[in-house]
XYZ file of C-alpha atoms in Angstrom:
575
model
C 0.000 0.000 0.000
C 1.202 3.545 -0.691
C 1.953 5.859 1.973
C -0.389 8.452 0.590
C -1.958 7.312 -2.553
C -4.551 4.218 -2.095
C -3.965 1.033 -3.301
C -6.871 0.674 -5.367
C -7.156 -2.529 -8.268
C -4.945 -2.669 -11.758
C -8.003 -2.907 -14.301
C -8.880 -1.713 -17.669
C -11.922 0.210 -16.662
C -13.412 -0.021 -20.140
C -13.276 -3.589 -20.431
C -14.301 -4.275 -16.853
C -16.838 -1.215 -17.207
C -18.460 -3.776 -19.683
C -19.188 -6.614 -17.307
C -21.819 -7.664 -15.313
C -21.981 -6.450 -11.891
C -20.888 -10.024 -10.421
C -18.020 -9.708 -13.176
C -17.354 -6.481 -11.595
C -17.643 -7.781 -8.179
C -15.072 -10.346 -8.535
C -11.467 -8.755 -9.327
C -12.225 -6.359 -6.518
C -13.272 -9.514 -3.987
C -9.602 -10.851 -5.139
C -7.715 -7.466 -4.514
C -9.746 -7.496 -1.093
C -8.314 -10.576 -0.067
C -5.149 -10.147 -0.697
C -4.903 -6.122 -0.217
C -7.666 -4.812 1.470
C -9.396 -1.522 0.775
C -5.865 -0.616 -0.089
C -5.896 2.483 2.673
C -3.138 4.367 2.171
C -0.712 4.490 5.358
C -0.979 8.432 5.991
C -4.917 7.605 6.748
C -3.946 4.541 9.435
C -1.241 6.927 11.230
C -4.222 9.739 11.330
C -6.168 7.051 13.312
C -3.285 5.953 15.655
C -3.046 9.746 16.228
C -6.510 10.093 16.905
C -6.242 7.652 19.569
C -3.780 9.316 20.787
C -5.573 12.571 21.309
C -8.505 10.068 22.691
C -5.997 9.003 25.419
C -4.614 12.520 26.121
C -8.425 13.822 26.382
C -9.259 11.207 29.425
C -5.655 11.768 30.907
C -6.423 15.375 30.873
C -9.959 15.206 32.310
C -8.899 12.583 35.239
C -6.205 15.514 36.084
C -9.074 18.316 36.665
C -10.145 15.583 39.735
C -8.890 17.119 43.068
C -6.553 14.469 45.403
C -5.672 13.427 41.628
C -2.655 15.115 40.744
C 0.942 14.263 38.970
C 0.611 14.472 35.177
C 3.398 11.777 35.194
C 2.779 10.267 38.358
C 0.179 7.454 36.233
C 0.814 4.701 38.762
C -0.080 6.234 41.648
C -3.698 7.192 40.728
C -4.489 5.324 37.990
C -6.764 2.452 39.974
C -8.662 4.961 42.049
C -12.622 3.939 41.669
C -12.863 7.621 40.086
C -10.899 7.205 37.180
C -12.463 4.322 35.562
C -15.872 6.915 36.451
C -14.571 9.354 34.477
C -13.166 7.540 31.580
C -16.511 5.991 30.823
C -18.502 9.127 31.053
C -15.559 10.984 29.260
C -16.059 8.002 26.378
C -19.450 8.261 26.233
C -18.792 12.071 25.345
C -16.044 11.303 22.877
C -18.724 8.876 21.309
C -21.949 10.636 21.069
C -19.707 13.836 19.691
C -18.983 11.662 16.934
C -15.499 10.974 17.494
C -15.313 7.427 17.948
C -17.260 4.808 16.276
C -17.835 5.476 12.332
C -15.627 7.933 12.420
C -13.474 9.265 9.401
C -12.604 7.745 5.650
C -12.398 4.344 6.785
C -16.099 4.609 7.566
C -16.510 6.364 3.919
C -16.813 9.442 5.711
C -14.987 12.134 3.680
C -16.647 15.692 3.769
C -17.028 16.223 6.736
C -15.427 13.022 8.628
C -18.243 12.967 10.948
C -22.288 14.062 11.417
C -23.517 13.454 14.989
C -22.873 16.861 16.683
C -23.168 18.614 13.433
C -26.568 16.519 12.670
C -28.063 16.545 16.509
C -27.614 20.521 17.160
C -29.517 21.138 13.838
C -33.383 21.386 13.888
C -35.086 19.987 10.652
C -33.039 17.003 10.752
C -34.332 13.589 10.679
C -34.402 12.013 13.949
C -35.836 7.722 14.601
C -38.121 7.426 18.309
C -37.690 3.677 19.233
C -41.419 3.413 20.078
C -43.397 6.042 18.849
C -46.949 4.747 19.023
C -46.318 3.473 22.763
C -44.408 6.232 24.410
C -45.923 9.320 24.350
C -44.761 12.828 23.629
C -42.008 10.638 20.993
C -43.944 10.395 17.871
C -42.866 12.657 14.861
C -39.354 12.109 12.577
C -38.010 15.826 12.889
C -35.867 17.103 15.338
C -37.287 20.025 17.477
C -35.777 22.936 19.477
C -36.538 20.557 22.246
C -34.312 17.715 21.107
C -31.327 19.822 20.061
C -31.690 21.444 23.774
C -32.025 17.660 25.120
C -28.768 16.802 23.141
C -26.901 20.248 24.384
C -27.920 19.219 27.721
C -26.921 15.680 27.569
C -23.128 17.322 26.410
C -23.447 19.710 29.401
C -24.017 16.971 32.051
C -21.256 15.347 30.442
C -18.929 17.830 30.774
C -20.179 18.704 34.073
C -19.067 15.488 35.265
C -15.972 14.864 33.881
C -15.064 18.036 35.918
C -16.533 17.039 39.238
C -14.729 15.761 42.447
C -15.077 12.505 44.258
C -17.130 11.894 47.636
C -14.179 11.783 49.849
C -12.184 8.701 51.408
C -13.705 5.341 50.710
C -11.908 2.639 53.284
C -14.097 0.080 51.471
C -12.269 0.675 48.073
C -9.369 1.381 49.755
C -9.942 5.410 47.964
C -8.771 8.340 49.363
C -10.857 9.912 46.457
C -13.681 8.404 46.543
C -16.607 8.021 43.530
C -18.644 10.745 41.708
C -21.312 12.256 43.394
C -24.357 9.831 42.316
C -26.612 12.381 41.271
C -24.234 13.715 38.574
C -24.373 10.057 36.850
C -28.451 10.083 37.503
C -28.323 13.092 35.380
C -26.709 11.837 32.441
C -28.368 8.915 32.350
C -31.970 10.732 32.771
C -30.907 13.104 29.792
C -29.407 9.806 27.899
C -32.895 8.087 28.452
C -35.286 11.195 27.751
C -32.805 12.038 24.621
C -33.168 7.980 23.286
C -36.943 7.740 23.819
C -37.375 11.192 21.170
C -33.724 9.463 18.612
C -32.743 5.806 19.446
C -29.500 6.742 16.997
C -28.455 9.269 19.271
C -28.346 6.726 22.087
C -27.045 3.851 20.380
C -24.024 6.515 19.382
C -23.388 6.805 22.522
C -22.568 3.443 22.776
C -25.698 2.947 25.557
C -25.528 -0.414 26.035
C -21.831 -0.163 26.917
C -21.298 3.361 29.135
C -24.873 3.934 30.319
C -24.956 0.109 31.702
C -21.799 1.105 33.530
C -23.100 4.254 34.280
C -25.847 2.455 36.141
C -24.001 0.146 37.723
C -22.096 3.599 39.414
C -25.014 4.534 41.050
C -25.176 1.753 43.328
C -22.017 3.308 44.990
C -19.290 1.193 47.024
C -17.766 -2.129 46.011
C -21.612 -2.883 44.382
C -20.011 -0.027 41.696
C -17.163 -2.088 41.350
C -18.573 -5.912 40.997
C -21.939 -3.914 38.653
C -19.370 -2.775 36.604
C -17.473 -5.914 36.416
C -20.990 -7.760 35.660
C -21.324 -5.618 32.379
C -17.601 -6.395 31.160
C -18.606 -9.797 31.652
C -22.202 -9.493 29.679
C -20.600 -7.694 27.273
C -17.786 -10.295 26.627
C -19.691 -13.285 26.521
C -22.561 -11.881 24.979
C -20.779 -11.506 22.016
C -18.897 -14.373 22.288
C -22.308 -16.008 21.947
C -23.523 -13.637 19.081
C -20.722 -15.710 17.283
C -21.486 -19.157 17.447
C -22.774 -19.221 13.437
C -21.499 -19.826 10.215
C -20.697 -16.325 9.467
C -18.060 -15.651 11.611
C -14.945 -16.976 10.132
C -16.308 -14.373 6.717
C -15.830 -11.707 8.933
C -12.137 -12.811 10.175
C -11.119 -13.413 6.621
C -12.223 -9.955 5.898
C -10.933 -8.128 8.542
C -7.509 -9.823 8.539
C -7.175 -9.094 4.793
C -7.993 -5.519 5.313
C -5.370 -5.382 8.390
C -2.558 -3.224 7.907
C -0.589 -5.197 10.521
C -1.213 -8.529 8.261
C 1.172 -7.397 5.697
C 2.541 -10.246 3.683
C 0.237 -11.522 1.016
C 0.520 -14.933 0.847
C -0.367 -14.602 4.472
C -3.200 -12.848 3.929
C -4.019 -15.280 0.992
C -4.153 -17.963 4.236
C -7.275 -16.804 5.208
C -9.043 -17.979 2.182
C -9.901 -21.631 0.824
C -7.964 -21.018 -2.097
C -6.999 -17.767 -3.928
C -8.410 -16.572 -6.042
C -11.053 -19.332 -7.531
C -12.568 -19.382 -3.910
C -12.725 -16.665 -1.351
C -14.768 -19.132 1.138
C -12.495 -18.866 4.470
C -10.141 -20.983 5.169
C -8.495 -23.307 7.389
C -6.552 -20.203 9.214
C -9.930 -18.197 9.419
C -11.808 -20.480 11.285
C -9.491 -21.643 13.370
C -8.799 -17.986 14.435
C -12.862 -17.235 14.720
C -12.958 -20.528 16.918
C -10.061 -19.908 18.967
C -10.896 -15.978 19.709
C -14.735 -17.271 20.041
C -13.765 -19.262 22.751
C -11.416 -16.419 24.787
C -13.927 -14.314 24.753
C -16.579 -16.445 25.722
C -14.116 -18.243 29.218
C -11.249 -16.389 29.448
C -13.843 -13.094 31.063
C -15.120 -16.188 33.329
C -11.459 -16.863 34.848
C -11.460 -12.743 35.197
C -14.100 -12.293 36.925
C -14.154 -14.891 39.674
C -10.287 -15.481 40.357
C -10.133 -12.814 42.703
C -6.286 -11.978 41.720
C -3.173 -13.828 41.720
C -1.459 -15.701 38.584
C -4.998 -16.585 36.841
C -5.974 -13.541 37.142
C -2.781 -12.102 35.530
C -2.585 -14.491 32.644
C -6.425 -14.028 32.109
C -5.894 -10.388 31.538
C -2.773 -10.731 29.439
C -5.205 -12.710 27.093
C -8.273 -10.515 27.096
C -5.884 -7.338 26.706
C -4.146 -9.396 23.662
C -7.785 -10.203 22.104
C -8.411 -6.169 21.844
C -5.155 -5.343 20.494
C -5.895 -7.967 17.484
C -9.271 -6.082 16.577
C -7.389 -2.644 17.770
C -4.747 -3.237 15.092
C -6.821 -5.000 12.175
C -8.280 -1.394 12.082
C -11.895 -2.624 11.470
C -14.229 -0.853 9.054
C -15.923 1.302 10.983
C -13.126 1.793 13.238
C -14.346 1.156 16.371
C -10.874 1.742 18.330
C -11.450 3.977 21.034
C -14.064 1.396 22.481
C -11.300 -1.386 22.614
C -8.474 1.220 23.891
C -11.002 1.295 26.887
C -11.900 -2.296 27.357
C -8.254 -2.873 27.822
C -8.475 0.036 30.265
C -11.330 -1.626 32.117
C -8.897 -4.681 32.075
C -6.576 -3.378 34.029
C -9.154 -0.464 36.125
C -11.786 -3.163 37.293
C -10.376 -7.427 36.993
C -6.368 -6.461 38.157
C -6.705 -3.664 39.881
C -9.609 -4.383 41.980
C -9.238 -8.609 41.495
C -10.339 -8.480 45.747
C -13.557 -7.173 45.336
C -15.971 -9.958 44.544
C -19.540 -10.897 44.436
C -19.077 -12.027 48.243
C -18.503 -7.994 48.903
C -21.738 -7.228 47.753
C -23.743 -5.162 49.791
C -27.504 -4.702 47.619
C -26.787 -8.358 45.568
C -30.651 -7.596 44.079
C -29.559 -4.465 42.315
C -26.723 -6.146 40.110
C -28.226 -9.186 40.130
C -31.382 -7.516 38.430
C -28.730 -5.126 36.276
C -27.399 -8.748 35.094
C -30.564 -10.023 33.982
C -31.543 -6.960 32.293
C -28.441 -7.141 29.857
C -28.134 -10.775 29.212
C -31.964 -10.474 28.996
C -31.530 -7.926 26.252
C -28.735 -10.161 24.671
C -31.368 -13.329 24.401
C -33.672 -11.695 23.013
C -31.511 -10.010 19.948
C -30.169 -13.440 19.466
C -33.833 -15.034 19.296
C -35.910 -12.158 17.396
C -32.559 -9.581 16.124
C -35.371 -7.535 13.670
C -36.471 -6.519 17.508
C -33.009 -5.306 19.140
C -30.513 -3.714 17.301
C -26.804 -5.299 17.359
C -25.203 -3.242 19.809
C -27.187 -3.405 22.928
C -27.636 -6.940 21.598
C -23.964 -7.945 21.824
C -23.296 -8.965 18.429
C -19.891 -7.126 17.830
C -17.709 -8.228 14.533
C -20.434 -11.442 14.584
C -21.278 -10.890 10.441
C -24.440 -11.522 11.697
C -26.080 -7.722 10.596
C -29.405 -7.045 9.875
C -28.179 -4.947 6.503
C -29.987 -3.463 3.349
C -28.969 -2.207 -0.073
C -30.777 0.613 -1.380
C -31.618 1.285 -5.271
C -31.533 4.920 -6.114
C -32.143 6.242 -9.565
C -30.403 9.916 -10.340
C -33.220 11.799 -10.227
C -34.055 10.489 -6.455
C -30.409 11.531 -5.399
C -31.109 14.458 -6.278
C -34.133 14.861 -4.042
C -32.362 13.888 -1.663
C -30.027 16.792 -2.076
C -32.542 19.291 -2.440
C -34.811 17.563 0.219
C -33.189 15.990 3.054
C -31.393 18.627 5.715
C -27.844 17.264 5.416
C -24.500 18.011 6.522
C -22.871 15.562 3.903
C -23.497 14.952 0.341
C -24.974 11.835 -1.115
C -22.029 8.474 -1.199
C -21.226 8.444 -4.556
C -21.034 12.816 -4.511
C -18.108 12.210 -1.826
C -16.627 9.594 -3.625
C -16.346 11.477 -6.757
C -14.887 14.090 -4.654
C -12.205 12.176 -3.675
C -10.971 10.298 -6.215
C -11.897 11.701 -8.884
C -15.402 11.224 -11.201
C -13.215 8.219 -13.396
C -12.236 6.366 -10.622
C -14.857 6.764 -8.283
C -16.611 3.324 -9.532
C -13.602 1.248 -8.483
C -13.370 1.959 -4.401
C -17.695 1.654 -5.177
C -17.094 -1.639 -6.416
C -14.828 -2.651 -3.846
C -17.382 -1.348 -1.022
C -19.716 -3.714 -2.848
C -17.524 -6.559 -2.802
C -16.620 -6.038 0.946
C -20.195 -6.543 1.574
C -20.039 -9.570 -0.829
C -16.869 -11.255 1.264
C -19.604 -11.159 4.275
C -22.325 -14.361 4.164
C -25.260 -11.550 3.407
C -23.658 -9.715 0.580
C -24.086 -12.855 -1.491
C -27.944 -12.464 -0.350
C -28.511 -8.801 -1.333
C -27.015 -8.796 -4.526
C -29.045 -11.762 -5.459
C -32.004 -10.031 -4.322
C -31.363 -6.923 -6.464
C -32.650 -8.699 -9.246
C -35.790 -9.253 -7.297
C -35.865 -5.784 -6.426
C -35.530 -4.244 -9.895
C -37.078 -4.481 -13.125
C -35.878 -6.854 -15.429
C -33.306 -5.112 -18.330
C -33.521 -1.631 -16.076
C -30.693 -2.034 -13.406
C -28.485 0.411 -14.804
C -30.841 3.069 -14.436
C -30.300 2.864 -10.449
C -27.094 2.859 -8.455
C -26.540 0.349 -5.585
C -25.730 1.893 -2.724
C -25.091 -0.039 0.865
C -27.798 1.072 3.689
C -24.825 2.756 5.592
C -23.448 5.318 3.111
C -27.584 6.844 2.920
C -27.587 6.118 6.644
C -24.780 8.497 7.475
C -25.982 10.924 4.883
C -29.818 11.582 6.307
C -29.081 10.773 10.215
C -25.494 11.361 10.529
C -24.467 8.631 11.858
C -23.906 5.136 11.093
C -22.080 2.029 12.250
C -22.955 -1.203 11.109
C -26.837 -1.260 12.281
C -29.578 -2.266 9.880
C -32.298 -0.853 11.989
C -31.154 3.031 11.663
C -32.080 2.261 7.576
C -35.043 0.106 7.738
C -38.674 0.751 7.322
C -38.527 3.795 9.196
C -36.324 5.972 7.382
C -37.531 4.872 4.270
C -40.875 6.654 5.188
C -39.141 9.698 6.713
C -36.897 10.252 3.409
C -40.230 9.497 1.823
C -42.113 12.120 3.245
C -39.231 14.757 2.525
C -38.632 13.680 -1.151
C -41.837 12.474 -2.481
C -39.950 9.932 -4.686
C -42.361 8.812 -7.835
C -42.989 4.848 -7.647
C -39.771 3.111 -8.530
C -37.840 5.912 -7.883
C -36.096 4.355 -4.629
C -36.223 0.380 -4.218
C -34.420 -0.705 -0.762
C -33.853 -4.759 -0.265
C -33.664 -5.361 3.667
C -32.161 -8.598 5.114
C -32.474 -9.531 8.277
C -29.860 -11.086 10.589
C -30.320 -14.479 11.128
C -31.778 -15.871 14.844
C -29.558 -18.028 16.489
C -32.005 -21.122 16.508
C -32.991 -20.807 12.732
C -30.517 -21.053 9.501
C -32.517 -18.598 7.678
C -32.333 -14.984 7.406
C -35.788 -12.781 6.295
C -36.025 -10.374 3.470
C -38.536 -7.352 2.767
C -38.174 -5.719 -0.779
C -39.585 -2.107 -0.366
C -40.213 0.228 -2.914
C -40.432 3.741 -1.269
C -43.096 5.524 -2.668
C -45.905 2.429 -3.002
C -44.356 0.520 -0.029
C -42.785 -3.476 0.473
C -43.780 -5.850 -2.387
C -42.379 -8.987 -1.132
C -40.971 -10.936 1.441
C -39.439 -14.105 1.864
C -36.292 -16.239 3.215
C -32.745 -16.741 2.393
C -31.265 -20.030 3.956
C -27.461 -19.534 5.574
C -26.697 -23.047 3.949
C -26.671 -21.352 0.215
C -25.142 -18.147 1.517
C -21.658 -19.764 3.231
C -20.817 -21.969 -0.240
C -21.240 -19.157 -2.675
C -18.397 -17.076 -3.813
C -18.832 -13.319 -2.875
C -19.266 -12.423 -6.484
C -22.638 -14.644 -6.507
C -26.017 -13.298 -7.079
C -27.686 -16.598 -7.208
C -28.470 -17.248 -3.573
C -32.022 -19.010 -4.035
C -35.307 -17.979 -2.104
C -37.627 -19.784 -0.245
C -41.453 -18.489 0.860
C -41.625 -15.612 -1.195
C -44.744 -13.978 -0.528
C -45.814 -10.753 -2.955
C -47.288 -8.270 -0.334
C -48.294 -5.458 -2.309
């Protein structure tokens, strides 16, 4: 890879330009697996300084603590109770600003690198309630006054915190420090819950299901702060440890390692496959790496959290700080690297640190014995019924196991949503253009299409484009992934099928008017962990869905990611 140009595929673009789009597909799903996108180095260093910057910022923040003093005096005040307090809520800010997850180019974010703030302090924007017809005062897609004052306040708190002191001595957590007053965690979490009731994006931004859960478990105050907290690690952990127990798995390890930039030699990478370059299945090295990880994350947290210190505590957190740094340094799309910077924090801050404090210390068992249940509660259910839960409070990190869509835009729909949809960033293939240039901008759009084909449902969507589309017309539309209009009209966007679904279809709808046929959207559902079969929905936006139907894992995991032959089972025309 260059250093500052990309590393983008060697083809004759008139030739190729000629193919079909599974012809297209496939010399970009063989430069994937043995290059990656091809990011230039410049853009990797700009993340490792951004991380950086993320560690300065909490560094900085803890110093503003009184009784916590010595910029370089790390190990003396590192495991106070307060810390770990702060770096959570200081995360949660870093998130929900939109400097963390889905952040940048490597989330095809170009002009501007990020929405959130710039999205959520905007009336007129589009905005997704959870539960609209069942909570009240929630129903309506635009944002208000009220909810850009709701997500000023919710920054506010935050900052508020970050610069508060601690209670005082604690003997039971051996603090001279102390924790944060409760009340200024009740208040971020009662803006956090008003604020996700009006825009579940906004919440699930700020990574909710990871720093509010902790958040929570602060309030109980004491050593229950310290074993809640430990109780989420542990959800967290082997929730998605569980997530992966499927067939898509090893796809995404195959994937990621390809894309790595610390995976450099390519007959390495070439490992990961069956056999490059007639088939891109995974191979022998992928799934042994998805089993073996599977399995540390899933007992390795168990060993953690009940050793109570000593060498199996040490080697247990040598492992589970060496898991992080793999997915740290594979630089994931979507680049969620700040979140594993502090799970390796939390590492060290909760299982090493405080290894004494165990469930036998509890003081009000009920309360994180009912914060337990809640959690793992909430990752059943998004493993039984996913369509219901979205992936991230459900626990199913890096699992492949997405509920996704692809959405069908002709030119003269892009263009109302220009003119129609109150937007910080221009439409995907607008930025890509921008970028590279208007003759090469179909190559890094091919190879976005063929790192959703190297994933089990990308073999599933592109077959279903032909479903979705009128026969002899598919050149009229371009394909675009769910994401790249996700991040356009909401401003954010990490991986989560249900920010793009049904929903914003009718609240793009109702801004653009598109004409029938205008905007077709396929949307696959992630598959539940009892059932090898995933759901479909084809949706046209104007007239509504006009079929549904199944897609069995079985057909999906021995195609090739250039196929757009997956069959279909059930179909039922709805319209």
């Amino acid at each position: 890879m260059g250093f500052v140009e990309p590393e983008l595929p060697v083809v004759d673009v008139a030739q190729w330009s000629k193919g079909t789009r599974s012809e297209r597909i496939r010399p970009m799903a063989e430069h994937w697996a043995q290059v990656g996108f091809g990011t230039p180095v410049v853009l990797h260093l700009f993340y490792v300084v951004k991380i950086c910057l993320y560690v300065l910022g909490a560094w900085l923040v803890v110093l503003t603590t009184d009784g916590i003093d010595g910029f370089t005096r790390v190990g003396v005040w590192w495991s106070e109770p307060i810390v770990f307090e702060k770096v959570v809520l200081y995360t949660m800010l870093f998130e929900v600003v939109g400097l963390g997850c889905g952040f940048g180019p490597l989330n095809n974010r170009f002009f501007p690198p990020m929405g959130s703030v710039l999205y959520w302090l905007r009336a007129g924007t589009i905005r997704l309630p959870p539960w609209p017809r069942y909570v009240p005062f929630t129903s309506g897609d635009g944002r208000t006054p009220v909810d850009v004052a709701l997500y000023a306040a919710l920054l506010v708190t935050l900052g508020w915190a970050l610069v508060a002191d601690g209670t005082g001595p604690s003997a039971e957590l051996d603090s001279a420090v102390g924790l944060l007053p409760w009340w200024h965690v009740a208040i971020v979490l009662g803006v956090l819950a008003v604020l996700g009731l009006r825009d579940k994006v906004i919440f699930l931004a700020a990574r909710g299901e990871v720093y509010a859960s902790l958040a929570v478990a602060f309030l109980f105050g004491g050593t229950d702060a310290i074993v809640g907290a430990k109780v989420v690690f542990l959800v967290i952990w082997m929730g998605a440890a569980t997530s992966k127990l499927n067939k898509h798995f090893p796809f995404v390890v195959s994937t990621m390692m390809s894309n790595s930039p610390v995976v450099r030699p390519r007959w390495l990478k070439r490992r990961f496959f069956e056999r490059f370059p007639e088939d891109l299945r995974p191979g022998r090295l992928s799934r042994v790496v998805a089993h073996a990880s599977t399995a540390v994350e899933m007992l390795v947290p168990l060993v953690l959290f009940f050793s109570g210190g000593g060498w199996p505590t040490a080697v247990a957190a040598i492992l589970m700080v060496c898991f992080h740094l793999a997915i740290l340094t594979a630089i994931p799309m979507g680049v969620p690297l700040e979140w594993n910077v502090f799970m390796i924090f939390g590492v060290f801050a909760l299982f090493v640190a405080h290894a004494d404090i165990r469930l036998e210390d509890l003081h009000r068992p009920l309360l994180v014995a009912l914060l337990f249940v809640v959690l793992a509660g909430t990752v059943a259910v998004g493993n039984l019924f996913p369509r219901k839960v979205s992936f991230l409070p459900g626990m199913r990190y890096y699992a492949g196991n997405w509920d996704t869509t692809l959405w069908c835009v002709k030119p003269s729909a892009a263009a109302k949503i220009g003119t129609g949809i109150v937007a910080i960033a221009s439409m995907p293939q607008a930025q890509l253009e921008r970028y590279y240039g208007k003759d090469r901008a179909q190559i890094p759009l091919y190879l976005g299409y063929a790192f959703r084909a190297m994933n089990t449902h990308g073999r599933a969507l592109f077959s279903l484009v032909h479903r979705a589309l009128p026969a002899g017309r598919q050149d009229e539309y371009t394909i675009t992934d769910g994401e790249r209009i996700c991040s356009t009209a909401i401003g954010w966007n990490f991986g989560d099928g249900h920010m793009h679904n049904e929903q914003l279809i009718a609240a793009m709808q109702k801004r653009c008017n598109f004409e029938p046929g205008e905007v077709r959207v396929i949307l696959l559902d992630a598959q539940p962990i009892h059932r090898q079969e995933q759901r479909y929905r084809l949706v046209d936006a104007a007239t509504g869905e006009f079929e549904r139907g199944v897609v069995r894992v079985a057909d999906m995991v021995t195609r090739q990611p250039w196929a757009d032959d997956v069959p279909v089972h059930d179909v039922k025309e709805t319209r």
